[in-house]
Coordinates of C-alpha atoms and ligand atoms in Angstrom, one line a residue:
M721 CA 29.6 0.4 35.4
L722 CA 31.9 -2.4 34.7
S723 CA 30.6 -4.0 31.6
S724 CA 27.6 -4.1 29.4
I725 CA 26.4 -7.2 27.6
S726 CA 23.9 -5.4 25.5
N727 CA 21.7 -8.5 25.2
A728 CA 20.6 -9.1 28.7
E729 CA 17.1 -10.5 28.8
V730 CA 16.6 -10.5 32.5
S731 CA 17.9 -7.7 34.8
I732 CA 18.0 -8.4 38.5
V733 CA 18.0 -5.2 40.5
I734 CA 19.6 -5.5 43.9
P735 CA 19.7 -2.5 46.2
T736 CA 22.4 -2.5 48.8
Y737 CA 23.5 -0.5 51.8
N738 CA 26.3 -1.8 54.0
E739 CA 26.0 -5.4 52.8
S740 CA 29.7 -6.2 52.7
E741 CA 29.0 -9.6 54.4
N742 CA 26.3 -10.6 52.0
I743 CA 26.9 -9.2 48.6
K744 CA 29.4 -11.6 47.3
G745 CA 27.5 -14.6 48.5
I746 CA 24.2 -13.5 47.1
L747 CA 25.7 -12.7 43.7
H748 CA 27.2 -16.1 43.7
L749 CA 24.0 -17.9 44.6
I750 CA 22.1 -16.0 41.9
K751 CA 24.7 -17.2 39.4
E752 CA 24.0 -20.8 40.6
H753 CA 20.3 -20.4 39.9
L754 CA 20.0 -18.5 36.6
P755 CA 16.9 -19.0 34.5
K756 CA 17.8 -21.5 31.7
N757 CA 19.3 -20.3 28.4
T758 CA 18.9 -16.7 29.5
N759 CA 21.3 -13.8 29.6
V760 CA 21.2 -12.2 32.9
E761 CA 22.5 -8.9 34.3
A762 CA 22.6 -8.3 38.0
I763 CA 22.4 -4.6 38.8
V764 CA 23.8 -3.7 42.2
V765 CA 22.5 -0.3 43.2
D766 CA 24.7 0.8 46.1
D767 CA 24.2 4.1 48.0
N768 CA 27.9 4.7 48.6
S769 CA 28.0 2.2 51.5
P770 CA 30.8 3.1 53.9
D771 CA 31.6 -0.6 54.2
G772 CA 32.6 -0.8 50.6
T773 CA 29.8 -3.0 49.3
G774 CA 30.0 -1.6 45.8
K775 CA 33.7 -2.3 45.6
I776 CA 33.3 -5.9 46.7
A777 CA 30.6 -6.5 44.1
E778 CA 32.9 -5.1 41.4
A779 CA 35.8 -7.2 42.6
Y780 CA 33.7 -10.3 42.6
F781 CA 32.6 -9.8 39.0
E782 CA 36.3 -9.2 38.0
S783 CA 37.1 -12.6 39.6
L784 CA 34.6 -14.5 37.5
K785 CA 36.1 -16.5 34.6
E786 CA 33.0 -17.0 32.5
K787 CA 31.2 -13.7 31.9
T788 CA 29.0 -14.3 28.9
R789 CA 25.7 -15.3 30.4
Y790 CA 25.9 -13.4 33.7
T791 CA 27.1 -9.9 34.0
I792 CA 27.2 -7.7 37.1
N793 CA 26.8 -3.9 36.9
V794 CA 27.3 -1.7 39.9
I795 CA 25.6 1.6 40.1
N796 CA 27.4 3.7 42.6
R797 CA 25.1 6.4 43.9
K798 CA 26.5 9.3 45.8
T799 CA 24.1 9.4 48.7
K800 CA 21.7 7.2 50.6
E801 CA 18.3 8.1 49.2
G802 CA 16.3 5.1 50.3
L803 CA 15.4 1.7 49.0
S804 CA 12.6 2.6 46.5
A805 CA 14.7 5.4 44.9
A806 CA 17.6 2.9 44.5
I807 CA 15.2 0.3 42.9
L808 CA 13.9 2.9 40.5
N809 CA 17.4 3.9 39.5
G810 CA 18.3 0.3 38.8
I811 CA 15.2 -0.2 36.7
Q812 CA 16.0 2.8 34.6
Q813 CA 19.5 1.5 33.8
A814 CA 18.3 -2.1 33.2
K815 CA 18.7 -3.6 29.7
G816 CA 16.5 -6.6 30.2
K817 CA 12.8 -6.6 29.2
I818 CA 12.2 -8.6 32.4
I819 CA 13.1 -7.0 35.7
V820 CA 13.5 -8.9 39.0
V821 CA 13.9 -7.0 42.2
M822 CA 15.3 -8.6 45.3
D823 CA 17.2 -7.9 48.6
S824 CA 20.9 -8.7 49.0
D825 CA 20.6 -10.3 52.4
F826 CA 19.5 -13.8 51.6
S827 CA 15.9 -13.1 52.8
H828 CA 14.8 -13.7 49.2
P829 CA 15.9 -17.1 47.9
P830 CA 17.5 -16.8 44.4
Q831 CA 16.2 -20.4 43.8
L832 CA 12.8 -18.7 43.1
I833 CA 14.1 -16.4 40.3
P834 CA 13.7 -18.9 37.4
K835 CA 10.1 -19.6 38.6
L836 CA 9.3 -15.9 38.6
V837 CA 10.7 -15.4 35.2
D838 CA 8.9 -18.5 33.8
A839 CA 5.6 -17.2 35.1
L840 CA 6.1 -13.9 33.3
R841 CA 7.1 -15.7 30.1
Q842 CA 4.4 -18.4 30.0
S843 CA 1.2 -16.5 30.6
K844 CA -0.1 -13.1 30.0
T845 CA 1.2 -12.0 33.3
D846 CA 2.7 -8.5 33.8
I847 CA 3.8 -8.7 37.5
V848 CA 4.8 -11.7 39.6
V849 CA 5.0 -11.3 43.3
A850 CA 6.9 -13.6 45.6
S851 CA 4.4 -13.8 48.5
R852 CA 5.0 -14.6 52.2
Y853 CA 1.2 -14.5 52.9
L854 CA 0.0 -16.9 50.2
N855 CA -0.8 -20.5 51.2
G856 CA 2.6 -22.2 51.3
G857 CA 4.5 -19.0 52.1
S858 CA 5.9 -18.0 55.5
I859 CA 8.3 -15.9 57.4
Q860 CA 11.3 -17.3 59.4
G861 CA 13.1 -15.4 62.1
W862 CA 11.1 -12.3 62.5
S863 CA 10.1 -10.9 65.9
L864 CA 6.4 -10.7 66.8
K865 CA 6.7 -7.0 66.6
R866 CA 8.0 -7.0 63.1
K867 CA 5.4 -9.5 62.0
I868 CA 2.6 -7.3 63.4
I869 CA 3.9 -4.2 61.7
S870 CA 4.1 -6.0 58.4
R871 CA 0.5 -7.3 58.8
I872 CA -0.8 -3.9 59.7
A873 CA 1.0 -2.3 56.8
T874 CA -0.6 -5.0 54.5
I875 CA -4.1 -4.4 55.9
I876 CA -3.7 -0.7 55.3
A877 CA -2.7 -1.3 51.7
K878 CA -5.6 -3.6 51.1
K879 CA -8.4 -1.7 52.8
G880 CA -7.1 1.8 52.1
L881 CA -5.9 1.4 48.6
G882 CA -8.0 -1.5 47.4
V883 CA -5.1 -3.7 46.6
K884 CA -6.1 -7.4 46.1
E885 CA -2.7 -9.2 46.4
S886 CA -1.8 -11.1 49.5
D887 CA 1.6 -9.5 49.8
P888 CA 1.8 -6.0 48.3
M889 CA 4.7 -5.2 50.7
S890 CA 6.9 -7.8 49.2
G891 CA 10.4 -6.7 48.2
F892 CA 10.8 -9.7 45.9
F893 CA 9.0 -9.5 42.6
A894 CA 9.4 -9.5 38.8
F895 CA 7.7 -7.6 36.0
N896 CA 7.8 -6.7 32.3
K897 CA 9.6 -3.5 32.0
D898 CA 7.2 -2.2 29.4
I899 CA 4.3 -1.9 31.8
I900 CA 5.9 1.0 33.7
K901 CA 6.4 3.2 30.6
G902 CA 5.1 6.7 31.2
I903 CA 4.5 6.2 34.9
N904 CA 5.9 8.8 37.4
F905 CA 7.1 7.1 40.6
D906 CA 7.4 9.0 43.9
A907 CA 9.7 6.2 45.1
I908 CA 9.3 7.1 48.7
G909 CA 10.5 4.7 51.4
Y910 CA 10.5 0.9 51.0
K911 CA 7.4 0.0 49.0
F912 CA 8.2 0.2 45.4
L913 CA 5.9 -2.8 44.5
L914 CA 2.9 -1.2 46.2
E915 CA 3.3 2.0 44.2
M916 CA 3.6 0.0 41.0
I917 CA 0.5 -2.1 41.7
V918 CA -1.5 1.0 42.4
K919 CA -0.3 3.0 39.4
V920 CA -0.1 0.4 36.7
K921 CA -3.7 0.2 35.4
G922 CA -5.2 -3.2 34.5
A923 CA -2.0 -5.2 35.0
S924 CA -2.4 -8.9 35.5
I925 CA -0.7 -10.0 38.6
K926 CA 0.3 -13.4 39.8
E927 CA 1.7 -14.5 43.2
I928 CA 4.0 -17.3 44.1
P929 CA 4.5 -18.4 47.7
Y930 CA 8.0 -18.4 49.3
T931 CA 9.6 -18.5 52.7
F932 CA 11.2 -15.2 53.8
S933 CA 14.1 -15.9 56.2
D934 CA 15.5 -13.1 58.2
R935 CA 19.1 -12.0 57.5
Q936 CA 22.0 -13.8 59.3
N937 CA 24.5 -11.0 58.7
G938 CA 24.3 -7.2 59.1
K939 CA 21.3 -5.2 60.2
S940 CA 17.9 -4.4 58.7
K941 CA 17.7 -0.7 57.7
L942 CA 14.0 -0.6 58.4
G943 CA 13.2 1.8 61.3
T944 CA 10.7 4.4 62.5
K945 CA 11.6 6.6 59.5
T946 CA 10.6 3.8 57.2
I947 CA 7.3 3.5 58.9
L948 CA 6.6 7.2 58.6
E949 CA 7.7 7.1 54.9
Y950 CA 5.2 4.3 54.5
I951 CA 2.4 6.4 55.8
H952 CA 3.5 9.2 53.5
A953 CA 3.6 6.9 50.5
V954 CA 0.2 5.4 51.2
W955 CA -1.3 8.9 51.6
N956 CA 0.2 9.9 48.3
L957 CA -1.2 6.8 46.6
Y958 CA -4.6 7.4 48.2
R959 CA -4.7 10.9 46.8
Y960 CA -3.5 9.6 43.5
G961 CA -6.4 7.2 43.4
K962 CA -8.9 9.9 44.3
K963 CA -7.6 12.2 41.6
N964 CA -8.1 9.5 39.0
Q965 CA -11.6 9.0 40.3
R966 CA -12.3 12.7 39.9
N967 CA -11.2 12.3 36.3
E968 CA -14.0 9.7 35.8
K969 CA -15.6 10.6 32.6
R970 CA -19.1 9.2 32.9
T971 CA -21.4 11.8 34.3
S972 CA -23.7 9.2 35.8
V973 CA -20.9 7.7 37.9
R974 CA -19.8 11.1 39.1
F975 CA -23.4 12.1 39.9
V976 CA -24.2 8.9 41.8
S977 CA -20.9 9.1 43.7
K978 CA -21.6 12.6 44.9
A979 CA -25.2 11.8 45.9
A980 CA -23.8 8.8 47.8
R981 CA -21.3 11.0 49.6
F982 CA -24.0 13.5 50.4
F983 CA -26.3 10.9 51.9
S984 CA -23.4 9.4 54.0
V985 CA -22.7 12.8 55.4
G986 CA -26.4 13.2 56.2
A987 CA -26.3 9.9 58.1
S988 CA -23.2 11.0 60.0
G989 CA -25.1 14.2 60.9
L990 CA -27.7 12.1 62.7
G991 CA -25.0 10.7 64.8
V992 CA -23.4 14.1 65.6
N993 CA -26.9 15.5 66.4
Y994 CA -27.7 12.6 68.8
L995 CA -24.3 12.6 70.5
T996 CA -24.2 16.3 71.1
S997 CA -27.7 16.5 72.5
V998 CA -27.1 13.6 74.8
L999 CA -23.7 14.9 76.0
L1000 CA -25.1 18.3 76.7
T1001 CA -28.0 17.1 78.7
T1002 CA -26.3 14.4 80.7
N1003 CA -22.8 15.9 81.2
L1004 CA -23.6 19.7 81.3
D1005 CA -27.2 19.5 82.6
M1006 CA -28.5 21.6 79.8
W1007 CA -32.2 22.0 79.3
Y1008 CA -33.2 19.4 76.8
L1009 CA -34.7 21.9 74.3
H1010 CA -31.5 24.0 74.2
A1011 CA -29.5 20.8 73.9
T1012 CA -31.7 19.7 70.9
I1013 CA -31.2 23.1 69.2
L1014 CA -27.5 22.9 69.7
G1015 CA -27.4 19.3 68.5
I1016 CA -29.1 20.4 65.3
A1017 CA -26.7 23.4 64.9
F1018 CA -23.7 21.2 65.4
S1019 CA -24.8 18.6 62.9
I1020 CA -25.7 21.2 60.3
T1021 CA -22.2 22.6 60.7
S1022 CA -20.4 19.3 60.5
N1023 CA -22.6 18.3 57.5
F1024 CA -21.7 21.6 55.8
F1025 CA -17.9 21.2 56.1
L1026 CA -17.9 17.6 55.2
N1027 CA -20.1 18.2 52.1
K1028 CA -18.0 21.2 51.1
Y1029 CA -14.7 19.4 51.4
W1030 CA -15.6 15.9 50.6
T1031 CA -18.8 15.7 48.6
F1032 CA -18.4 18.7 46.4
E1033 CA -14.6 18.9 46.6
D1034 CA -14.6 22.6 47.2
R1035 CA -11.3 23.4 48.9
D1036 CA -11.6 27.2 48.9
F1037 CA -12.2 28.3 52.4
A1038 CA -12.2 32.1 51.9
T1039 CA -14.2 33.6 54.8
K1040 CA -16.9 35.4 52.8
R1041 CA -17.4 32.6 50.4
T1042 CA -17.6 30.0 53.2
I1043 CA -20.1 32.1 55.2
I1044 CA -22.4 32.6 52.2
Q1045 CA -22.3 28.9 51.4
F1046 CA -23.0 28.1 55.0
G1047 CA -26.0 30.4 55.1
K1048 CA -27.5 28.8 52.0
F1049 CA -26.7 25.3 53.3
S1050 CA -28.5 26.0 56.6
A1051 CA -31.4 27.5 54.9
F1052 CA -31.8 24.5 52.6
S1053 CA -31.5 22.1 55.6
S1054 CA -34.3 23.9 57.4
I1055 CA -36.4 23.9 54.3
G1056 CA -35.6 20.2 53.9
A1057 CA -36.9 19.6 57.4
L1058 CA -40.1 21.4 56.7
V1059 CA -40.6 19.6 53.4
Q1060 CA -40.1 16.3 55.2
L1061 CA -42.7 17.3 57.8
G1062 CA -45.2 18.4 55.1
I1063 CA -44.8 15.1 53.1
V1064 CA -45.2 12.9 56.2
Y1065 CA -48.3 14.8 57.1
Y1066 CA -49.7 14.5 53.6
L1067 CA -49.0 10.9 53.2
V1068 CA -50.3 9.8 56.6
D1069 CA -53.3 12.1 56.9
E1070 CA -54.4 12.5 53.3
I1071 CA -53.3 9.3 51.6
G1072 CA -53.5 7.0 54.6
L1073 CA -50.1 5.5 54.3
S1074 CA -48.5 3.9 57.4
Y1075 CA -46.2 6.2 59.4
P1076 CA -42.9 4.2 58.8
S1077 CA -43.4 4.1 55.0
S1078 CA -44.4 7.7 55.0
L1079 CA -41.3 8.7 56.9
L1080 CA -39.0 6.7 54.7
L1081 CA -40.5 8.3 51.6
A1082 CA -40.3 11.8 53.2
V1083 CA -36.7 11.4 54.3
T1084 CA -35.6 10.2 50.9
T1085 CA -37.4 13.0 49.0
A1086 CA -36.1 15.6 51.4
A1087 CA -32.5 14.3 51.2
F1088 CA -32.6 14.2 47.5
S1089 CA -34.1 17.6 47.0
N1090 CA -31.5 18.9 49.5
F1091 CA -28.8 17.3 47.5
V1092 CA -30.0 18.9 44.3
L1093 CA -30.5 22.4 45.9
N1094 CA -27.1 22.5 47.5
K1095 CA -25.4 21.1 44.4
K1096 CA -26.9 23.8 42.3
W1097 CA -27.2 26.9 44.5
T1098 CA -24.7 26.4 47.4
F1099 CA -21.8 24.9 45.6
K1100 CA -22.7 26.2 42.1
E1101 CA -22.3 23.0 40.2
K1102 CA -24.2 22.0 37.1
L1103 CA -27.1 19.8 38.2
W1104 CA -26.1 16.9 36.0
S1105 CA -22.3 16.7 36.4
Ligands
GDD1570 N1 20.7 1.4 47.8 C1 20.0 1.3 49.0 N2 19.6 2.4 49.6 N3 19.7 0.0 49.4 C2 19.0 0.0 50.6 C3 18.6 1.1 51.3 C4 19.0 2.4 50.8 O1 18.7 3.4 51.4 N4 17.9 0.7 52.4 C5 17.9 -0.7 52.4 N5 18.6 -1.1 51.3 C6 18.8 -2.5 50.8 C7 19.5 -3.4 51.8 O2 20.9 -3.4 51.8 C8 18.9 -4.8 51.5 O3 19.6 -5.4 50.4 C9 17.5 -4.4 51.0 O4 17.5 -3.1 50.6 C10 16.4 -4.6 52.1 O5 16.8 -3.9 53.2 P1 16.5 -4.5 54.7 O6 16.9 -3.4 55.6 O7 17.2 -5.8 54.9 O8 14.9 -4.6 54.7 P2 14.1 -5.6 55.5 O9 14.6 -7.0 55.4 O10 13.8 -5.1 56.8 O11 12.7 -5.6 54.6 C11 12.7 -6.3 53.3 O12 11.8 -7.3 53.3 C12 10.4 -6.9 53.4 C13 9.6 -8.1 53.2 O13 9.8 -8.7 51.9 C14 12.4 -5.3 52.2 O14 12.6 -6.0 51.0 C15 11.0 -4.8 52.3 O15 10.8 -3.9 51.2 C16 10.1 -5.9 52.3 O16 8.8 -5.5 52.6
MN1571 MN1 16.4 -7.7 55.1

C-alpha cells in the first residue's frame, strides 16, 4: 500500500489483471469525475499481473501533485484468484463507508460514479446497480454470442434465484459497506454483485441505466472457465436459498410447503405413469395390462424417490432404511387408490353426486391422507411440522 488517507468516504474497488494499457487512463478519468466534496480512495486489486499493472498504478499515484482528495492504494495479490475474490479483498481493505466496484478497461464510465454515490446518499438505498438492461441502458461492441451468454446468465439468475433486478450480472455497482457485515462470501467467478443481492436480506436496491462499451485495449478474461464458475456459483446460491427456507420458523409455512411438494410429485407421477404405459405398448408391443402395471410401478418408484429427497428432505439412502420406506410408501399408495375408489363409489352411488365432482373430492382426500400417512409413518416426521 502506498498511502492511507484515513478519512476516505468513498472507496472505489478496481480489480485488474494485465491492464497495463488501461490502468493509468482509467485512474485519471476517475480523478476527473470525483463526487463533489468527497474524499475518494481508489483501490487497485492486482493479481500480480505479469505486465506490471500494479507498478504502473503505483507510479501514476506517485506522479500526482495533489494527493489530498484522491488517493490510490494498490493491493498486490500473489496469485490470480479470480475477479470476485479480488473484489472481496478490496472491499475488506476499504476505508470508505461507500464502496464502488468497477472494471479498469473503460467499459464502465467513471462519469457515472457521482450519480451512484448520490443515489446512495440521498435515499434509503443500500445498493445501486449500474444497469445495461434498464430502459436507457445498452451495450456497445459486444458480439452476438457474448450478448446471448449474458442474457441467458441473467435469466438464470432471475428465474432460478428469484432476483428482481434487471442487471444482476453487472460489474459496476455501489453499496453501503455496512450491509455486508457478517456475510460469508464464496466469491467464486465473476458475479460478486449477484451473491451480494442474494445474501443481503431486505436490502433496498436501485438501478441506474448506463451504456457498457467493450474494451479497446487488452483482452477480456471471461472464458469457459468463467461460465462454469458461474454455474457453480448459482448452484451454491440456490442451495443457500433453500437452506434458509428450511430454517423457516413458521410451522404452517413449512407444512403447506411440504404438502405442495407432495402434490406436485403426485402430479408428476401421473405423467410418468402415462408415458411409461404408452411407450411400453407402442414401442415394445407389450400387453396393455402388463404395461399398465409397470406404469404404476414406475410412477410409484419415481414418486417415492422424489418425495424422499425433495419433499421430506431425507438424504439418507442406506439400503435397509430405503427399502423399508419404499415398502411403506407403496403400501400407502395402494391403500390411497382403494380409498379413492371407495369414496367415488360412495359419493356417486349413495349420495348421488356427479362423477367429476366425486372424483375430484376423492382424489383430494386420498392425496391428503396419503401425505399425512407418509409424513408420519414412512418418513417419521411429526404430523404438524
Ligand atoms: N484482480 C483480478 N483478478 N482482476 C481480474 C481478474 C482476476 O482474476 N479477472 C478479471 N479481472 C479484472 C479485469 O482486469 C477487468 O478490470 C475486470 O476485472 C473485468 O474483466 P474483463 O475480463 O474485462 O470482464 P468482461 O468485460 O468480460 O466482463 C465485465 O463486464 C460484465 C458486464 O458488466 C465484468 O465486470 C463482469 O463482471 C460483468 O458482468
Ligand atoms: Mn471488460
